[in-house]
mmCIF file of C-alpha atoms in Angstrom:
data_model
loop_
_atom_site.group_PDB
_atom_site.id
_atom_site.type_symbol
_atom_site.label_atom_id
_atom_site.label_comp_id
_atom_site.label_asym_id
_atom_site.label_seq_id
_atom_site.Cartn_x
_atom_site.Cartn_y
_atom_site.Cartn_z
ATOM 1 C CA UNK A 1 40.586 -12.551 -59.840
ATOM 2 C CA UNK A 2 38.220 -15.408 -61.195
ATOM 3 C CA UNK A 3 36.138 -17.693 -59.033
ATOM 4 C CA UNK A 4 37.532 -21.014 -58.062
ATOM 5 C CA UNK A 5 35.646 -23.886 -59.664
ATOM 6 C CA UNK A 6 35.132 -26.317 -56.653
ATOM 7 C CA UNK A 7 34.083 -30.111 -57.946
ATOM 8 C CA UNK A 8 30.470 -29.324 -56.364
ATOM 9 C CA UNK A 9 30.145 -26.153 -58.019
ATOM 10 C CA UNK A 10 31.003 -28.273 -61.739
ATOM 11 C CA UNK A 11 28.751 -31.094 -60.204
ATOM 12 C CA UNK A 12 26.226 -28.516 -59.363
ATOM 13 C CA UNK A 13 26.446 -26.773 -62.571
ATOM 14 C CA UNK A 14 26.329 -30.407 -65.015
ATOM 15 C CA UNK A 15 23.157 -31.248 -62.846
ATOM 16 C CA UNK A 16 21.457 -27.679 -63.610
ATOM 17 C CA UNK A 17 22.288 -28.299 -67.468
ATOM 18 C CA UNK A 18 20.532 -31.694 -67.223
ATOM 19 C CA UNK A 19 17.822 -30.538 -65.302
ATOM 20 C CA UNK A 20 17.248 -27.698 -68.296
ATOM 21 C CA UNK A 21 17.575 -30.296 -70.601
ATOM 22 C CA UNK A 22 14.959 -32.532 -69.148
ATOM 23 C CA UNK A 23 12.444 -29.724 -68.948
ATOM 24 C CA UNK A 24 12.687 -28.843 -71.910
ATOM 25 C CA UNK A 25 12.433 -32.867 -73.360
ATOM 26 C CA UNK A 26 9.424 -32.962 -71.010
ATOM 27 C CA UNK A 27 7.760 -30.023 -72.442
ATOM 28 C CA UNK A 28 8.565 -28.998 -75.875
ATOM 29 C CA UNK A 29 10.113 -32.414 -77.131
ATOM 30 C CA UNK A 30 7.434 -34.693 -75.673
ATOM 31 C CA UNK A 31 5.929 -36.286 -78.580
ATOM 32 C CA UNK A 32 7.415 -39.090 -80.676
ATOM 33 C CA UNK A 33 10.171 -37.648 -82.641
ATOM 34 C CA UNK A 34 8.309 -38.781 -86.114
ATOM 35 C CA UNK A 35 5.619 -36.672 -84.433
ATOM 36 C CA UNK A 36 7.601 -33.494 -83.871
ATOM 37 C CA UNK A 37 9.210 -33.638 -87.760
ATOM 38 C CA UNK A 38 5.935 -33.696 -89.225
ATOM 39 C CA UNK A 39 4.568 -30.806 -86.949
ATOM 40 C CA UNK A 40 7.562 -29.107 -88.175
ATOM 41 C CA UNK A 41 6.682 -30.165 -91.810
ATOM 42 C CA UNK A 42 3.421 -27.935 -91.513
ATOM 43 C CA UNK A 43 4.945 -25.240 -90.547
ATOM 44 C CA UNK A 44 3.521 -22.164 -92.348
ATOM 45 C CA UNK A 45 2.334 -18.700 -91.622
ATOM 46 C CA UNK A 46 -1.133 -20.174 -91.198
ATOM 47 C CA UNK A 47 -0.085 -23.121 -89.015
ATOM 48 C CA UNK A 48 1.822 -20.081 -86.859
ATOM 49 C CA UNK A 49 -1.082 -18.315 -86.235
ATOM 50 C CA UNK A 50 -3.305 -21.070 -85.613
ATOM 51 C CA UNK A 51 -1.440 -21.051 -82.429
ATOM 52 C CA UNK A 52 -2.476 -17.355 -81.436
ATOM 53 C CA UNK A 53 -6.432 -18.879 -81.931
ATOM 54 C CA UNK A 54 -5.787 -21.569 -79.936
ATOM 55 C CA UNK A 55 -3.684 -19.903 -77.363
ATOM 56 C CA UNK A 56 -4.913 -19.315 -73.676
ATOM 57 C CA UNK A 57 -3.781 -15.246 -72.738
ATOM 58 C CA UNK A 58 -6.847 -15.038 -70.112
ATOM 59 C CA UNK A 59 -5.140 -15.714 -66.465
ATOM 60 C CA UNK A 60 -6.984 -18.424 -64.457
ATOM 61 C CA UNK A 61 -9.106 -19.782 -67.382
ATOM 62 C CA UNK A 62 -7.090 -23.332 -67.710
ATOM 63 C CA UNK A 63 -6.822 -23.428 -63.968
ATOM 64 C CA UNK A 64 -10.558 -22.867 -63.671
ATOM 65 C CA UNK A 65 -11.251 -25.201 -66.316
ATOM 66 C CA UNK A 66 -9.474 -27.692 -64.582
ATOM 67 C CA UNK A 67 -11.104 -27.276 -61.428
ATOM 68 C CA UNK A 68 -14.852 -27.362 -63.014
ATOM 69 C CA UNK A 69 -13.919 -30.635 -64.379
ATOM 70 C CA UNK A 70 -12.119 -32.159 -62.374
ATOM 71 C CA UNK A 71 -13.801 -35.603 -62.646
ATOM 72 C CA UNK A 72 -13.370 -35.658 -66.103
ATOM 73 C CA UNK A 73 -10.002 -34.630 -66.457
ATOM 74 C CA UNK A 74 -6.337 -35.303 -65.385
ATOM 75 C CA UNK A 75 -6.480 -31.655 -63.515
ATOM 76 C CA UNK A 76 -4.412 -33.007 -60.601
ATOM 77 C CA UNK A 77 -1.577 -34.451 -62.665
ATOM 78 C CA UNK A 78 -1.381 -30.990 -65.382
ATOM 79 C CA UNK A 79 -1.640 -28.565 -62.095
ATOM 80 C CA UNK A 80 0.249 -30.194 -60.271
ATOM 81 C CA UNK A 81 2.854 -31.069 -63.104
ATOM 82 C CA UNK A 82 3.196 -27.751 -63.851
ATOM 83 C CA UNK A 83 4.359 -26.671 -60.573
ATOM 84 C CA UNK A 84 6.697 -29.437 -59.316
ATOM 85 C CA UNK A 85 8.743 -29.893 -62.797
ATOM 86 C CA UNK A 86 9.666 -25.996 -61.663
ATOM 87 C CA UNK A 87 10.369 -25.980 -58.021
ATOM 88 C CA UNK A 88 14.523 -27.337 -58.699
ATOM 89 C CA UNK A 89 14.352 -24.421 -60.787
ATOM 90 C CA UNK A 90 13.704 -22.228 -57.930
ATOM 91 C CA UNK A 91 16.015 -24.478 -55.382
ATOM 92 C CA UNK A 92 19.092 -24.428 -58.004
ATOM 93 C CA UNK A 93 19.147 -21.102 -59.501
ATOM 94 C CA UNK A 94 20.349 -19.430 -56.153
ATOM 95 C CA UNK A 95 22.542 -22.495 -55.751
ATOM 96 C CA UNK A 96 24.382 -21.533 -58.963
ATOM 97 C CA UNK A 97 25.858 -18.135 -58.488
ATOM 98 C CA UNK A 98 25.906 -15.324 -55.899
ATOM 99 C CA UNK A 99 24.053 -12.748 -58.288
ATOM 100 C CA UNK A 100 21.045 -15.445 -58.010
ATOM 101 C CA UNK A 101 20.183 -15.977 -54.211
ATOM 102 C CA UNK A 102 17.726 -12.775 -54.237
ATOM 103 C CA UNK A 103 13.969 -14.141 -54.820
ATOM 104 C CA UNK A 104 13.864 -11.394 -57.128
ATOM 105 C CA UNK A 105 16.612 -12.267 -59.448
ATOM 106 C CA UNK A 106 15.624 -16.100 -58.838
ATOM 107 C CA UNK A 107 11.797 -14.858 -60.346
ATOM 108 C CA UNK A 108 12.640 -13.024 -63.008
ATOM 109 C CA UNK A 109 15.237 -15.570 -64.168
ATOM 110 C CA UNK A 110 12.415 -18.241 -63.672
ATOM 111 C CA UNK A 111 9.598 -15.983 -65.857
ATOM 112 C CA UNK A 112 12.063 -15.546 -68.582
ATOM 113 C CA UNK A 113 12.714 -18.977 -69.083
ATOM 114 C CA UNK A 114 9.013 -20.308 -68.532
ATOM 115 C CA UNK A 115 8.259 -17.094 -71.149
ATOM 116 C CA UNK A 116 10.533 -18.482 -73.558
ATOM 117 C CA UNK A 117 8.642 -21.489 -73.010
ATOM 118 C CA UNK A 118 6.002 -20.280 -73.859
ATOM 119 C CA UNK A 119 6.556 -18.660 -76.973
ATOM 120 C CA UNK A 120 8.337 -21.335 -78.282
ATOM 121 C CA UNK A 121 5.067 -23.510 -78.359
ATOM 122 C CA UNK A 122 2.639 -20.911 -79.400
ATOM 123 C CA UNK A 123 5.019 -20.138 -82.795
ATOM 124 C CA UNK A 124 6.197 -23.807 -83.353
ATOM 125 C CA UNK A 125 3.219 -25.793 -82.447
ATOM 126 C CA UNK A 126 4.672 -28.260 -80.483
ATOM 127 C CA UNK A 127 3.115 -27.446 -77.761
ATOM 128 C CA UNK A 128 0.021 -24.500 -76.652
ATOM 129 C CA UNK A 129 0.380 -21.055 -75.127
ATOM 130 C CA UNK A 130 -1.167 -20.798 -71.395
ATOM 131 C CA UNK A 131 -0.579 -17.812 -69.600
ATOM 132 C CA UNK A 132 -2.355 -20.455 -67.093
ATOM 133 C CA UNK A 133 1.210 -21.997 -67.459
ATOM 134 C CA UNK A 134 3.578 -19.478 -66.942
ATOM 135 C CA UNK A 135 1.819 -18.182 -63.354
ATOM 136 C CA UNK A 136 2.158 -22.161 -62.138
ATOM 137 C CA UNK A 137 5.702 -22.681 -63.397
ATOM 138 C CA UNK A 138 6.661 -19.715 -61.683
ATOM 139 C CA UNK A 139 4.834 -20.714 -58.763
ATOM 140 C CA UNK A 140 6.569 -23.658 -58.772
ATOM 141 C CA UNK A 141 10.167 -22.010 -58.948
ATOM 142 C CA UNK A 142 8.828 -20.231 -56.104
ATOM 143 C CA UNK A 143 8.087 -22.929 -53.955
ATOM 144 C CA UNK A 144 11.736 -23.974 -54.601
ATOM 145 C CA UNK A 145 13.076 -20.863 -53.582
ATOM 146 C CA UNK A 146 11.323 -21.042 -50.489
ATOM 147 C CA UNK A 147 12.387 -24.579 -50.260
ATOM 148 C CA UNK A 148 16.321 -23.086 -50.753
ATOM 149 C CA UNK A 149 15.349 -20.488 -48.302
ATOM 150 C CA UNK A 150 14.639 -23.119 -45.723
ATOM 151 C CA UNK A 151 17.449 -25.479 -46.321
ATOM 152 C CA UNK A 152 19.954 -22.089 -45.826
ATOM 153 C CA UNK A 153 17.857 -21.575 -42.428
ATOM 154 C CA UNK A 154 18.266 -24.938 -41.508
ATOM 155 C CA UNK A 155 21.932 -24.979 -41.961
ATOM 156 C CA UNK A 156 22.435 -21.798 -40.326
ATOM 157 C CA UNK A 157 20.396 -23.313 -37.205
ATOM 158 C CA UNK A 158 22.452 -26.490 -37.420
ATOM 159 C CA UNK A 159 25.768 -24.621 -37.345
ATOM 160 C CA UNK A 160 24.808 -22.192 -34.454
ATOM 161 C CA UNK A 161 24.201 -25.489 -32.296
ATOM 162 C CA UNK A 162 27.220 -27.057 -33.400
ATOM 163 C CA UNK A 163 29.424 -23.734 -32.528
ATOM 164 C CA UNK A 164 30.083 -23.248 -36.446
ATOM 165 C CA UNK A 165 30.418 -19.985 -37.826
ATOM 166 C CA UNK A 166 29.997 -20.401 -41.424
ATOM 167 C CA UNK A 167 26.464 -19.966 -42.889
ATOM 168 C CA UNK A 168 27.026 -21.427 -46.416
#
């Protein structure tokens, strides 16, 4: 037996594509377009692993960096940025499909994604590696799941006082 499309679960479903799609404008595709085609134009096995030299795998180093100068750089806006643009993540993902509503499934769906990410900019140069990056995106889909947590709690509260029996 399949599972009934509602019109929220479509609405639900076009706003989680478009919220995908932004992220990924936002962080691969951020440059001018006439930018992006003529980092593509250098692409090369040499230009490819430029990336690895300039890539950050040492956990905490950006974050530190950021926090040492602080008064120098835009450290609020690229911390902070990198955990808000991925708390929907973690407040739509369980919204999407049973299978999803475990913070475990919600993570490891998150990582995979921020991974992907990841990879995408440290072979394609349009962008730079940072481990720094993945643990704050994935805090950030954290803080959303703990935000979906909440709103489930707060439902559940609100429907106990009103004599309502269904939870979701």
């Amino acid at each position: 037996m399949g599972q009934r499309r509602t019109p929220s679960k479509v609405l639900l479903k076009l706003l989680f594509a478009l919220y995908i799609l932004v992220v990924i404008k936002v962080i691969i595709f951020k440059y001018p377009i006439e930018q992006l085609q003529a980092i593509a134009a250098t692409w090369k096995r040499s230009v490819i692993l430029e990336g690895l030299g300039t890539a950050n795998f040492v956990p905490f180093k950006t974050i530190k960096m950021y926090i040492e100068y602080s008064h120098k750089l835009n450290s609020v806006e690229n911390l902070a940025g990198n955990i808000f643009v991925f708390v929907p993540l973690g407040f739509l993902l369980p919204l999407m499909s049973d299978e999803l509503k475990k913070f475990s499934a919600v993570f490891i769906n998150s990582f995979t994604f921020v991974l992907g990410i990841e990879v995408f900019q440290l072979f394609s140069a349009f962008g730079a590696f940072d481990v720094d990056d993945i643990m704050l995106n994935c805090l950030g889909a954290s803080i959303g799941y703990g935000c979906y947590r909440a709103a489930c709690a707060f439902r559940r509260r609100k429907n106990v006082k009103e004599g309502r029996t269904d939870s979701q």
